[in-house]
Coordinates of C-alpha atoms (C1' of nucleotides) in Angstrom, one line a residue:
Chain R
M14 CA -66.4 -93.1 22.6
K15 CA -66.0 -91.0 25.7
K16 CA -63.0 -88.8 26.0
A17 CA -60.1 -90.5 27.8
T18 CA -58.9 -89.1 31.1
L19 CA -55.8 -89.5 33.2
K20 CA -57.7 -92.1 35.2
D21 CA -58.4 -94.2 32.1
I22 CA -54.7 -94.2 31.3
A23 CA -53.8 -95.0 34.8
N24 CA -56.1 -98.0 34.7
L25 CA -54.8 -99.2 31.4
A26 CA -51.1 -98.8 32.3
Q27 CA -51.6 -100.1 35.8
V28 CA -50.2 -97.1 37.6
S29 CA -51.7 -94.2 39.5
V30 CA -53.0 -91.0 38.0
A31 CA -50.1 -89.2 39.7
T32 CA -47.6 -91.2 37.8
V33 CA -49.4 -90.7 34.5
S34 CA -49.4 -86.9 35.2
Y35 CA -45.7 -87.0 35.9
V36 CA -44.9 -88.8 32.7
L37 CA -47.1 -86.8 30.4
N38 CA -45.9 -83.5 31.8
N39 CA -42.2 -84.6 31.9
V40 CA -42.1 -83.4 35.5
S41 CA -38.4 -83.0 36.2
T42 CA -38.5 -83.5 39.9
Q43 CA -39.7 -87.0 39.4
T44 CA -37.6 -89.8 38.2
I45 CA -39.5 -92.4 36.3
P46 CA -37.9 -95.6 35.0
E47 CA -38.1 -96.0 31.3
E48 CA -40.2 -99.1 31.6
T49 CA -43.2 -97.4 33.3
R50 CA -42.7 -94.3 31.2
C51 CA -43.3 -96.4 28.1
R52 CA -46.3 -98.2 29.5
V53 CA -47.9 -94.9 30.2
L54 CA -47.0 -93.3 26.9
E55 CA -48.4 -96.3 25.1
A56 CA -51.6 -96.3 27.0
S57 CA -52.0 -92.6 26.4
K58 CA -51.5 -93.1 22.7
E59 CA -53.9 -96.0 22.5
L60 CA -56.6 -94.0 24.2
Q61 CA -55.9 -90.9 22.1
Y62 CA -55.6 -88.9 25.3
I63 CA -56.0 -85.2 25.1
P64 CA -55.7 -83.2 28.3
N65 CA -58.7 -81.2 29.5
L66 CA -57.4 -77.6 29.8
A67 CA -60.3 -76.5 31.9
A68 CA -59.3 -78.9 34.6
R69 CA -55.7 -78.0 34.3
S70 CA -56.5 -74.3 34.4
L71 CA -58.4 -74.8 37.6
V72 CA -55.5 -76.1 39.5
M73 CA -52.7 -74.2 37.8
Q74 CA -54.4 -70.9 38.1
K75 CA -53.3 -70.2 34.5
T76 CA -55.5 -70.7 31.6
G77 CA -53.3 -70.1 28.6
L78 CA -56.0 -67.8 27.2
I79 CA -55.2 -64.3 25.9
G80 CA -58.1 -61.9 25.2
I81 CA -58.3 -59.5 22.4
L82 CA -61.1 -57.2 23.3
V83 CA -62.2 -54.8 20.6
N84 CA -64.5 -51.9 21.3
R85 CA -67.3 -51.8 18.7
A86 CA -70.3 -49.7 18.2
N87 CA -73.4 -50.6 16.2
N88 CA -73.4 -50.1 12.5
E89 CA -69.8 -49.3 12.1
G90 CA -68.4 -48.1 8.8
Y91 CA -66.3 -50.8 7.1
W92 CA -63.1 -48.8 7.6
K93 CA -63.7 -49.3 11.4
K94 CA -64.7 -52.9 10.9
F95 CA -61.5 -53.8 9.1
R96 CA -59.2 -51.5 11.0
Y97 CA -57.9 -54.1 13.3
A98 CA -58.2 -57.2 11.2
A99 CA -54.5 -57.3 10.4
L100 CA -53.5 -56.6 14.0
I101 CA -55.8 -59.3 15.3
E102 CA -54.6 -61.7 12.7
Y103 CA -51.0 -61.1 13.6
L104 CA -51.5 -61.3 17.3
E105 CA -53.6 -64.4 17.1
R106 CA -51.2 -66.2 14.7
N107 CA -48.1 -65.5 16.8
L108 CA -49.8 -66.2 20.1
T109 CA -51.2 -69.5 18.8
E110 CA -47.7 -70.4 17.6
R111 CA -46.5 -70.0 21.2
G112 CA -49.1 -72.3 22.6
Y113 CA -51.6 -69.7 23.8
H114 CA -55.2 -69.6 22.7
V115 CA -56.9 -66.4 21.8
V116 CA -60.3 -65.3 22.8
L117 CA -61.7 -62.7 20.6
S118 CA -64.5 -60.5 22.0
S119 CA -66.1 -57.3 20.9
I120 CA -67.3 -55.1 23.7
D121 CA -69.8 -52.5 23.5
A122 CA -67.9 -49.2 23.3
S123 CA -70.6 -47.3 25.2
A124 CA -71.1 -49.8 27.9
P125 CA -68.1 -52.1 28.1
R126 CA -68.3 -55.2 30.2
L127 CA -65.0 -56.7 30.9
D128 CA -66.2 -59.6 33.0
I129 CA -64.8 -62.0 30.5
I130 CA -61.3 -61.2 31.8
S131 CA -62.2 -62.5 35.3
E132 CA -64.7 -65.2 34.2
R133 CA -62.3 -66.8 31.8
K134 CA -59.3 -66.0 33.9
L135 CA -57.4 -64.6 30.9
D136 CA -53.7 -64.6 31.3
G137 CA -53.3 -61.4 29.2
V138 CA -55.5 -58.9 27.6
F139 CA -55.3 -56.5 24.6
L140 CA -57.9 -53.8 24.8
I141 CA -58.4 -52.0 21.5
D142 CA -59.7 -48.5 20.9
V143 CA -61.4 -48.0 24.2
R144 CA -63.2 -44.8 25.2
S145 CA -61.5 -43.2 28.1
D146 CA -64.8 -42.1 29.7
T147 CA -65.6 -45.8 30.3
F148 CA -62.1 -46.8 31.3
H149 CA -62.7 -46.4 35.0
H150 CA -64.7 -49.6 34.8
I151 CA -61.4 -51.2 34.2
S152 CA -59.1 -49.9 36.9
R153 CA -60.2 -52.5 39.4
L154 CA -58.9 -55.2 37.1
F155 CA -55.4 -54.2 37.9
S156 CA -56.0 -55.7 41.4
V157 CA -56.5 -58.9 39.5
G158 CA -53.0 -58.4 38.2
V159 CA -53.8 -59.3 34.6
P160 CA -51.2 -57.9 32.1
L161 CA -53.3 -55.5 30.0
I162 CA -52.2 -53.6 27.0
V163 CA -54.3 -50.8 25.7
I164 CA -54.1 -50.1 22.0
D165 CA -54.9 -46.9 20.1
S166 CA -56.3 -45.1 23.1
L167 CA -55.1 -42.2 25.1
I168 CA -56.1 -42.8 28.7
D169 CA -55.4 -40.9 31.8
D170 CA -54.0 -43.7 33.8
S171 CA -50.6 -44.8 34.9
L172 CA -51.1 -48.4 35.4
F173 CA -51.4 -49.9 32.0
Y174 CA -49.2 -49.8 29.0
K175 CA -50.6 -48.1 25.9
V176 CA -49.4 -48.7 22.4
V177 CA -50.3 -45.8 20.1
D178 CA -49.3 -44.6 16.7
D179 CA -47.1 -41.5 16.8
Y180 CA -49.2 -39.2 14.6
E181 CA -47.5 -36.2 16.0
Q182 CA -44.1 -37.2 14.7
L183 CA -45.5 -38.0 11.3
L184 CA -47.7 -35.0 10.9
T185 CA -45.2 -32.4 12.1
K186 CA -42.0 -33.8 10.7
H187 CA -42.9 -35.5 7.5
I188 CA -46.1 -34.1 6.2
T189 CA -47.1 -30.6 7.2
T190 CA -43.8 -28.9 6.7
P191 CA -43.9 -25.1 7.3
T192 CA -43.5 -24.4 3.6
S193 CA -46.5 -26.5 2.5
S194 CA -49.2 -26.2 5.0
N195 CA -52.1 -25.8 2.7
H196 CA -53.5 -29.1 3.6
Y197 CA -56.7 -30.6 4.8
L198 CA -56.8 -33.6 7.1
I199 CA -59.3 -36.5 7.4
V200 CA -59.1 -38.2 10.7
D201 CA -60.2 -41.8 11.4
D202 CA -63.1 -42.0 13.8
F203 CA -61.6 -43.7 16.8
N204 CA -63.9 -44.5 19.7
N205 CA -61.2 -42.9 21.8
I206 CA -62.0 -39.3 21.2
E207 CA -58.9 -38.1 23.1
L208 CA -56.8 -39.7 20.3
V209 CA -58.9 -37.9 17.7
S210 CA -58.5 -34.6 19.5
S211 CA -54.8 -35.1 19.9
I212 CA -54.4 -35.7 16.2
K213 CA -56.3 -32.6 15.4
K214 CA -54.1 -30.6 17.7
V215 CA -50.7 -31.8 16.5
S216 CA -51.8 -31.3 12.9
A217 CA -51.8 -27.6 13.7
L218 CA -54.5 -27.2 11.1
A219 CA -57.5 -24.9 11.3
I220 CA -60.8 -26.5 12.3
E221 CA -62.3 -26.1 8.9
D222 CA -59.4 -28.0 7.4
I223 CA -60.1 -31.0 9.5
H224 CA -62.8 -33.6 8.9
V225 CA -63.5 -36.5 11.3
M226 CA -64.8 -39.4 9.4
S227 CA -68.4 -40.3 10.0
N228 CA -70.0 -41.5 6.8
E229 CA -69.6 -41.4 3.0
Q230 CA -72.1 -38.6 2.5
E231 CA -70.3 -36.2 4.9
L232 CA -66.9 -37.2 3.5
R233 CA -68.1 -36.3 0.0
L234 CA -69.4 -32.9 1.1
F235 CA -66.1 -32.1 2.9
L236 CA -64.0 -33.1 -0.1
N237 CA -66.1 -31.0 -2.4
R238 CA -65.1 -28.0 -0.4
Q239 CA -61.4 -28.9 -0.8
K240 CA -61.0 -28.8 -4.6
G241 CA -57.4 -28.4 -5.7
R242 CA -55.9 -28.8 -2.3
S243 CA -53.9 -31.7 -1.1
G244 CA -55.1 -33.8 1.8
I245 CA -53.9 -36.2 4.4
I246 CA -56.1 -39.2 5.3
I247 CA -55.7 -41.5 8.2
N248 CA -56.9 -45.0 7.4
E249 CA -56.4 -46.6 4.0
Y250 CA -60.0 -47.8 3.7
I251 CA -61.2 -44.2 4.1
S252 CA -58.7 -43.2 1.3
V253 CA -60.4 -45.6 -1.0
L254 CA -63.7 -43.9 -0.4
A255 CA -62.1 -40.5 -0.8
A256 CA -60.6 -41.4 -4.1
K257 CA -64.2 -41.5 -5.4
Y258 CA -64.5 -37.8 -4.9
T259 CA -61.1 -36.3 -5.3
D260 CA -57.9 -36.8 -7.3
P261 CA -55.9 -39.5 -5.5
S262 CA -52.6 -38.0 -6.5
T263 CA -53.4 -35.1 -4.2
L264 CA -53.6 -37.5 -1.2
T265 CA -51.2 -38.6 1.4
V266 CA -52.5 -41.7 3.2
I267 CA -51.5 -42.8 6.7
C268 CA -52.2 -46.5 6.8
N269 CA -53.3 -47.7 10.2
A270 CA -55.2 -50.8 9.1
G271 CA -52.4 -52.9 7.9
C272 CA -53.6 -52.9 4.3
P273 CA -51.6 -50.3 2.3
D274 CA -52.2 -52.4 -0.8
I275 CA -55.6 -50.9 -1.3
V276 CA -54.4 -47.3 -1.3
P277 CA -55.0 -45.7 -4.7
T278 CA -51.7 -46.0 -6.6
Q279 CA -51.2 -42.3 -7.2
A280 CA -51.4 -41.4 -3.6
K281 CA -48.4 -41.1 -1.3
L282 CA -48.4 -43.2 1.8
F283 CA -47.0 -43.9 5.2
T284 CA -47.7 -47.1 7.2
Y285 CA -47.9 -48.3 10.7
G286 CA -47.7 -52.0 10.3
E287 CA -45.8 -55.0 11.2
Q288 CA -43.5 -53.1 13.5
K289 CA -46.4 -52.0 15.6
Y290 CA -47.7 -55.5 15.9
E291 CA -44.3 -56.9 16.9
V292 CA -43.8 -54.3 19.6
T293 CA -47.3 -55.0 21.0
L294 CA -46.7 -58.8 21.0
E295 CA -43.3 -58.6 22.6
L296 CA -44.6 -56.3 25.3
M297 CA -47.3 -58.8 26.2
L298 CA -44.9 -61.7 26.3
K299 CA -42.6 -59.7 28.6
L300 CA -45.5 -58.7 30.8
M301 CA -46.7 -62.2 31.1
N302 CA -43.3 -63.5 32.1
N303 CA -42.8 -60.7 34.6
P304 CA -46.0 -58.9 35.5
L305 CA -44.1 -56.3 37.5
S306 CA -41.7 -55.4 34.8
G307 CA -42.7 -51.8 34.4
S308 CA -41.0 -48.8 33.1
S309 CA -42.5 -45.6 34.3
N310 CA -43.4 -44.4 30.9
K311 CA -46.4 -46.4 29.9
Y312 CA -46.9 -44.9 26.4
I313 CA -45.2 -46.8 23.6
K314 CA -45.3 -44.6 20.5
I315 CA -45.0 -46.2 17.2
Q316 CA -43.2 -44.5 14.4
A317 CA -44.5 -44.8 10.8
E318 CA -42.5 -46.3 8.0
Chain Q
M26 CA -57.4 -58.8 46.7
K27 CA -58.0 -62.5 45.9
K28 CA -61.0 -63.3 43.7
A29 CA -64.1 -64.2 45.6
T30 CA -65.6 -67.6 45.3
L31 CA -68.9 -69.2 46.2
K32 CA -67.4 -70.2 49.5
D33 CA -66.6 -66.7 50.4
I34 CA -70.1 -65.6 49.7
A35 CA -71.4 -68.5 51.7
N36 CA -69.4 -67.5 54.6
L37 CA -70.4 -63.9 54.5
A38 CA -74.1 -64.7 54.0
Q39 CA -74.1 -67.5 56.5
V40 CA -75.4 -70.1 54.2
S41 CA -74.0 -73.1 52.3
V42 CA -72.3 -72.9 48.9
A43 CA -75.3 -74.9 47.5
T44 CA -77.7 -72.2 48.5
V45 CA -75.4 -69.5 47.0
S46 CA -75.2 -71.5 43.8
Y47 CA -79.0 -71.9 43.7
V48 CA -79.6 -68.2 44.2
L49 CA -77.0 -67.0 41.8
N50 CA -78.2 -69.3 39.1
N51 CA -81.8 -68.8 39.7
V52 CA -82.3 -72.6 39.9
S53 CA -86.0 -73.0 39.3
T54 CA -86.3 -76.4 41.1
Q55 CA -85.3 -74.7 44.4
T56 CA -87.5 -72.4 46.3
I57 CA -85.6 -69.8 48.2
P58 CA -87.2 -67.3 50.6
E59 CA -86.7 -63.7 49.6
E60 CA -84.8 -63.1 52.8
T61 CA -81.9 -65.4 52.2
R62 CA -81.9 -64.6 48.5
C63 CA -81.2 -61.0 49.4
R64 CA -78.5 -61.9 51.9
V65 CA -76.8 -63.9 49.2
L66 CA -77.2 -61.4 46.5
E67 CA -75.8 -58.7 48.8
A68 CA -72.8 -60.7 49.8
S69 CA -72.1 -61.5 46.2
K70 CA -72.2 -57.8 45.3
E71 CA -70.1 -56.8 48.2
L72 CA -67.4 -59.3 47.2
Q73 CA -67.7 -58.4 43.6
Y74 CA -68.2 -62.0 42.8
I75 CA -67.5 -63.2 39.3
P76 CA -68.0 -66.9 38.5
N77 CA -65.1 -69.0 37.4
L78 CA -66.1 -70.5 34.1
A79 CA -63.4 -73.0 34.0
A80 CA -64.8 -74.6 37.2
R81 CA -68.3 -74.4 35.8
S82 CA -67.3 -75.9 32.5
L83 CA -65.7 -78.8 34.3
V84 CA -68.9 -79.9 36.0
M85 CA -71.3 -78.8 33.3
Q86 CA -69.5 -80.4 30.4
K87 CA -70.2 -77.3 28.5
T88 CA -67.7 -74.5 28.1
G89 CA -69.6 -71.8 26.2
L90 CA -66.6 -71.6 23.9
I91 CA -67.0 -71.6 20.2
G92 CA -64.0 -72.0 17.9
I93 CA -63.3 -70.2 14.7
L94 CA -60.5 -72.1 13.1
V95 CA -58.9 -70.6 10.0
N96 CA -56.5 -72.4 7.8
R97 CA -53.6 -70.3 7.1
A98 CA -50.4 -70.8 5.2
N99 CA -47.2 -68.8 5.7
N100 CA -46.8 -65.5 3.9
E101 CA -50.2 -65.2 2.6
G102 CA -51.3 -62.5 0.2
Y103 CA -53.3 -59.8 1.8
W104 CA -56.4 -60.8 -0.1
K105 CA -56.3 -64.1 1.8
K106 CA -55.5 -62.5 5.1
F107 CA -58.5 -60.2 4.9
R108 CA -60.8 -62.7 3.2
Y109 CA -62.5 -63.8 6.4
A110 CA -62.2 -60.7 8.5
A111 CA -65.8 -59.7 8.0
L112 CA -67.1 -63.2 8.5
I113 CA -65.1 -63.6 11.7
E114 CA -66.3 -60.2 12.9
Y115 CA -69.9 -61.1 12.3
L116 CA -69.8 -64.5 13.9
E117 CA -67.8 -63.2 16.9
R118 CA -70.1 -60.2 17.5
N119 CA -73.3 -62.2 17.3
L120 CA -72.0 -65.1 19.3
T121 CA -70.7 -62.8 22.0
E122 CA -74.1 -61.2 22.1
R123 CA -75.6 -64.5 22.8
G124 CA -73.3 -65.2 25.7
Y125 CA -70.7 -67.4 24.0
H126 CA -67.1 -66.7 23.9
V127 CA -65.1 -67.1 20.7
V128 CA -61.7 -68.7 20.4
L129 CA -60.0 -67.7 17.3
S130 CA -57.2 -69.9 16.1
S131 CA -55.3 -70.2 12.9
I132 CA -54.3 -73.6 12.0
D133 CA -51.5 -74.6 9.7
A134 CA -53.2 -75.5 6.4
S135 CA -50.6 -78.1 5.5
A136 CA -50.5 -79.8 8.9
P137 CA -53.7 -79.0 10.8
R138 CA -53.8 -79.8 14.5
L139 CA -57.3 -79.6 15.8
D140 CA -56.5 -80.6 19.4
I141 CA -57.8 -77.3 20.5
I142 CA -61.3 -78.6 19.9
S143 CA -60.9 -81.4 22.5
E144 CA -58.5 -79.6 24.8
R145 CA -60.8 -76.6 25.2
K146 CA -63.9 -78.7 24.9
L147 CA -65.3 -76.3 22.4
D148 CA -69.1 -76.4 22.1
G149 CA -69.1 -75.6 18.4
V150 CA -66.6 -75.1 15.7
F151 CA -66.3 -73.2 12.4
L152 CA -63.6 -74.6 10.2
I153 CA -62.7 -72.2 7.4
D154 CA -61.1 -73.0 4.1
V155 CA -59.7 -76.4 4.9
R156 CA -57.7 -78.6 2.6
S157 CA -59.6 -81.8 1.9
D158 CA -56.5 -83.9 1.8
T159 CA -55.9 -83.1 5.5
F160 CA -59.5 -83.5 6.5
H161 CA -59.3 -87.1 7.5
H162 CA -57.5 -85.9 10.6
I163 CA -60.8 -84.5 11.6
S164 CA -63.2 -87.3 11.1
R165 CA -62.6 -88.7 14.5
L166 CA -63.8 -85.5 16.0
F167 CA -67.3 -86.4 15.1
S168 CA -67.2 -89.1 17.7
V169 CA -66.7 -86.3 20.1
G170 CA -70.0 -85.0 18.8
V171 CA -69.0 -81.4 18.4
P172 CA -71.2 -79.4 16.0
L173 CA -68.8 -78.4 13.2
I174 CA -69.5 -76.3 10.2
V175 CA -67.0 -76.2 7.4
I176 CA -66.8 -73.0 5.4
D177 CA -65.6 -72.5 1.8
S178 CA -64.5 -76.1 1.4
L179 CA -65.6 -78.9 -0.7
I180 CA -65.0 -82.1 1.2
D181 CA -65.9 -85.6 0.5
D182 CA -67.7 -86.4 3.7
S183 CA -71.2 -86.8 4.7
L184 CA -71.0 -86.0 8.4
F185 CA -70.5 -82.2 8.6
Y186 CA -72.4 -79.3 7.2
K187 CA -70.6 -77.2 4.6
V188 CA -71.4 -73.7 3.8
V189 CA -70.1 -72.6 0.4
D190 CA -70.8 -69.9 -2.1
D191 CA -72.7 -71.0 -5.1
Y192 CA -70.3 -69.9 -7.8
E193 CA -71.9 -72.2 -10.3
Q194 CA -75.3 -70.4 -10.1
L195 CA -73.6 -67.0 -10.4
L196 CA -71.1 -67.9 -13.1
T197 CA -73.6 -69.7 -15.4
K198 CA -76.7 -67.7 -14.9
H199 CA -75.6 -64.2 -14.4
I200 CA -72.2 -63.8 -15.9
T201 CA -71.1 -66.1 -18.6
T202 CA -74.2 -66.0 -20.7
P203 CA -74.0 -67.9 -24.0
T204 CA -73.9 -64.7 -26.0
S205 CA -71.0 -63.1 -24.2
S206 CA -68.5 -65.8 -23.3
N207 CA -65.4 -63.9 -24.3
H208 CA -64.3 -63.6 -20.7
Y209 CA -61.3 -64.4 -18.6
L210 CA -61.6 -65.4 -15.0
I211 CA -59.4 -64.8 -12.0
V212 CA -60.0 -67.3 -9.2
D213 CA -59.2 -66.7 -5.6
D214 CA -56.6 -69.0 -4.2
F215 CA -58.5 -71.0 -1.7
N216 CA -56.5 -73.6 0.3
N217 CA -59.3 -76.0 -0.6
I218 CA -58.2 -76.8 -4.2
E219 CA -61.4 -78.7 -4.8
L220 CA -63.3 -75.4 -4.6
V221 CA -60.9 -73.8 -7.0
S222 CA -61.3 -76.7 -9.5
S223 CA -65.0 -76.6 -9.2
I224 CA -65.1 -72.9 -10.0
K225 CA -62.8 -73.5 -13.0
K226 CA -65.1 -76.2 -14.2
V227 CA -68.4 -74.4 -13.8
S228 CA -67.1 -71.3 -15.5
A229 CA -66.9 -73.4 -18.7
L230 CA -63.9 -71.3 -19.7
A231 CA -60.8 -72.6 -21.4
I232 CA -57.7 -73.2 -19.3
E233 CA -55.9 -70.2 -20.8
D234 CA -58.7 -67.9 -19.9
I235 CA -58.4 -68.8 -16.2
H236 CA -55.9 -67.5 -13.7
V237 CA -55.6 -68.7 -10.2
M238 CA -54.3 -66.0 -8.0
S239 CA -50.8 -66.4 -6.7
N240 CA -49.0 -63.1 -6.5
E241 CA -49.1 -59.6 -8.0
Q242 CA -46.4 -60.4 -10.6
E243 CA -48.2 -63.3 -12.1
L244 CA -51.5 -61.4 -12.0
R245 CA -50.0 -58.6 -14.0
L246 CA -48.6 -61.0 -16.6
F247 CA -51.9 -62.7 -17.0
L248 CA -53.8 -59.4 -17.3
N249 CA -51.3 -58.1 -19.9
R250 CA -52.4 -61.0 -22.1
Q251 CA -56.1 -60.1 -21.7
K252 CA -56.1 -56.6 -23.2
G253 CA -59.5 -55.5 -24.4
R254 CA -61.3 -58.5 -22.9
S255 CA -63.6 -58.3 -19.9
G256 CA -62.9 -60.3 -16.8
I257 CA -64.4 -61.8 -13.8
I258 CA -62.6 -61.6 -10.5
I259 CA -63.3 -63.5 -7.3
N260 CA -62.3 -61.6 -4.2
E261 CA -62.6 -57.8 -4.1
Y262 CA -59.1 -57.4 -2.7
I263 CA -57.7 -59.0 -5.8
S264 CA -59.8 -56.7 -7.9
V265 CA -58.0 -53.7 -6.4
L266 CA -54.8 -55.2 -7.5
A267 CA -56.1 -56.0 -10.9
A268 CA -57.3 -52.4 -11.4
K269 CA -53.7 -51.4 -11.4
Y270 CA -53.1 -53.3 -14.7
T271 CA -56.4 -53.2 -16.5
D272 CA -59.4 -50.9 -17.1
P273 CA -61.7 -51.5 -14.1
S274 CA -64.8 -50.9 -16.2
T275 CA -64.1 -54.2 -18.0
L276 CA -64.3 -56.1 -14.7
T277 CA -67.0 -58.0 -12.9
V278 CA -66.1 -58.6 -9.3
I279 CA -67.5 -61.3 -7.1
C280 CA -67.1 -60.1 -3.6
N281 CA -66.4 -62.9 -1.1
A282 CA -64.5 -60.9 1.5
G283 CA -67.4 -58.8 2.8
C284 CA -65.9 -55.5 1.6
P285 CA -67.5 -54.6 -1.7
D286 CA -66.7 -50.9 -0.8
I287 CA -63.2 -51.2 -2.1
V288 CA -64.1 -52.5 -5.5
P289 CA -63.2 -49.9 -8.2
T290 CA -66.3 -47.9 -8.9
Q291 CA -66.4 -48.6 -12.6
A292 CA -66.5 -52.3 -12.0
K293 CA -69.7 -54.4 -11.9
L294 CA -70.1 -56.4 -8.8
F295 CA -71.9 -59.3 -7.0
T296 CA -71.6 -60.0 -3.4
Y297 CA -71.7 -62.8 -0.9
G298 CA -72.2 -61.1 2.3
E299 CA -74.4 -60.7 5.3
Q300 CA -76.7 -63.4 4.2
K301 CA -74.0 -66.0 4.1
Y302 CA -73.0 -65.0 7.6
E303 CA -76.5 -65.2 8.9
V304 CA -77.1 -68.6 7.5
T305 CA -73.9 -69.9 9.0
L306 CA -74.6 -68.5 12.4
E307 CA -78.2 -69.8 12.5
L308 CA -77.0 -73.2 11.4
M309 CA -74.5 -73.3 14.3
L310 CA -77.1 -72.2 16.8
K311 CA -79.5 -74.9 15.6
L312 CA -76.8 -77.6 15.7
M313 CA -75.8 -76.6 19.3
N314 CA -79.4 -76.9 20.5
N315 CA -79.9 -80.1 18.7
P316 CA -76.7 -81.9 17.7
L317 CA -78.6 -84.5 15.8
S318 CA -80.7 -82.2 13.7
G319 CA -79.4 -83.2 10.4
S320 CA -80.8 -83.1 6.9
S321 CA -79.2 -85.5 4.5
N322 CA -77.9 -82.8 2.3
K323 CA -75.0 -81.3 4.1
Y324 CA -74.1 -78.6 1.5
I325 CA -75.6 -75.2 2.1
K326 CA -75.1 -73.1 -1.1
I327 CA -75.2 -69.4 -0.8
Q328 CA -76.6 -67.3 -3.5
A329 CA -75.0 -64.0 -4.5
E330 CA -76.8 -60.7 -4.2
Chain H
dT21 C1' -39.9 -95.0 42.4
dT22 C1' -44.8 -94.7 43.3
dG23 C1' -49.4 -93.6 45.0
dA24 C1' -53.0 -91.6 48.2
dA25 C1' -55.2 -87.7 48.8
dA26 C1' -56.1 -82.8 49.1
dG27 C1' -58.0 -79.4 46.5
dC28 C1' -58.8 -75.8 42.3
dG29 C1' -64.4 -73.6 42.1
dC30 C1' -68.4 -75.2 40.8
dT31 C1' -73.2 -78.0 40.2
dA32 C1' -76.7 -81.1 41.7
dA33 C1' -78.4 -85.2 43.8
dC34 C1' -79.9 -86.4 48.1
dA35 C1' -80.5 -86.1 52.9
dC36 C1' -82.2 -83.5 56.7
Chain N
dG20 C1' -85.7 -74.5 52.7
dT21 C1' -81.0 -75.6 53.4
dG22 C1' -76.8 -78.1 53.9
dT23 C1' -73.7 -82.1 52.9
dT24 C1' -71.3 -84.2 49.7
dA25 C1' -69.7 -86.4 45.5
dG26 C1' -67.7 -85.5 41.8
dC27 C1' -65.9 -82.8 37.0
dG28 C1' -60.1 -83.8 35.4
dC29 C1' -56.1 -82.3 36.8
dT30 C1' -51.5 -81.1 39.7
dT31 C1' -48.7 -81.7 43.5
dT32 C1' -47.5 -82.5 48.4
dC33 C1' -46.2 -85.9 51.3
dA34 C1' -45.9 -90.4 52.9
dA35 C1' -44.9 -95.1 51.8

DNA sequence: TTGAAAGCGCTAACAC
DNA sequence: GTGTTAGCGCTTTCAA
């Protein structure tokens, strides 16, 4: 009933553990006669051998584990809770497909502990919506040399790649045209306040026309003050809430949670979706193959669709 | 630049690795004088020591890894994609809080490979929405003795615990009362068809009054045939879609995705939520402490709120 | 072509 | 009290 090991196979097949390892891993530098190869393979099948990846990791210095670390605060609104569900699902599914295993871990936004990266010897890390004021904790990780991609966070740092939606392009070119600037804007409440500030700024709207999401009550109060105006909302889940208090046809929704389907039908919408996920994934795969492959510009800006 | 190990600390503190291990793990059977304890602690701090959990796992035969395995098919509707986002978030957050690390892995619903459980030596496993016709692959895992909880799946098996929403109680007691049975029902498309069948059956509705979700087009056609009737919908994301084609005030929504907030405001709703998650988590914690703690009834039925 | 053996970093039994 | 040492299961060098 005990799990079979290389040793068990070696015993059964009457060879050494080394040989078993060679066969099972198809080591190209070794030439094994078909006869022994078969004996080993058969024994391994009979014993239902499954390798122990912890042991392998120890010697290989590679774990095959990729971390997705999401900054979370207590009692988040559901729009925050679901904001990264689609991204996580995409990354996980594609990484799993490629033979990696994904470790999902929420980290306390106000006191991030990233020990998991070293403890588990993660081969790569996605760090999502991180506060920049806590980011210095992380800089020492670079010495560890782990490929790390920061998502949805503006950070003053030149070491790590950062994938971030290009709200500027969207807000200035497509939405707030000079001729129709009588808008209000509802901004998603990212943990990374620099991102929030940046969005506020590029919107070129007055302070009183901008609301940063906090809770339903505040949202309602803000919307009540905007009667008759049209609005831009970042995060489709927030738009669902907003539709309770204002006419959806006056809304333009910027979908950053990968679920445009829930946007009220009368609203106009833009989405950051699949494409963002693809870019993020490809970047990670590239970084893991060649940790030093680095362009000087570490910001990857995603265009909306 | 290289990661520090116990040996490095031992060298620096002028003690043996054993002593270092004792100190760092607060081994109660050993009595260490304050003086050496400090030396070790200091050295460990200076070298920024972080334990290698792969090595520890190897000797302890415990990895501290919990798997959340979600059956997924290709090209799923977004209602399926988001169905377990809240559950996963809850389990992950609470498990992480307790010092475990969560491995998230989608497995191909039509050809599940559960090697990950043995490979990674997971200490516990949640298996979500699994097809029963592929479940026999799994039975041998019990010999491994891994605590495994099956979620949202009716399975003919007496070994594993199964957490499942009690649709029967809800449908018979609360919704389809004898006096108002002129309903239609839209059922979420679980991979576990036994669950779908069971829901159909307990609803006591005629075949033509039941629609199993497949895609938006089919949903629309079905709803067009139900003009003027009231309907019950399982899965709040599907209800959003349905609201495009029918009057939301005629709908009763059973929320199984943890996001009742998106349900159209005019609709009536029931939810399976937090409570389900708590029960699932507690069961796992219990099972991990005492793998043999088993009541004979392996079905845990969750009541709606 | 095969195998003995060193060692990845850690724990714990046992000797001193 | 502290250190020595035997593993945990695996890969890989080097010798046979």
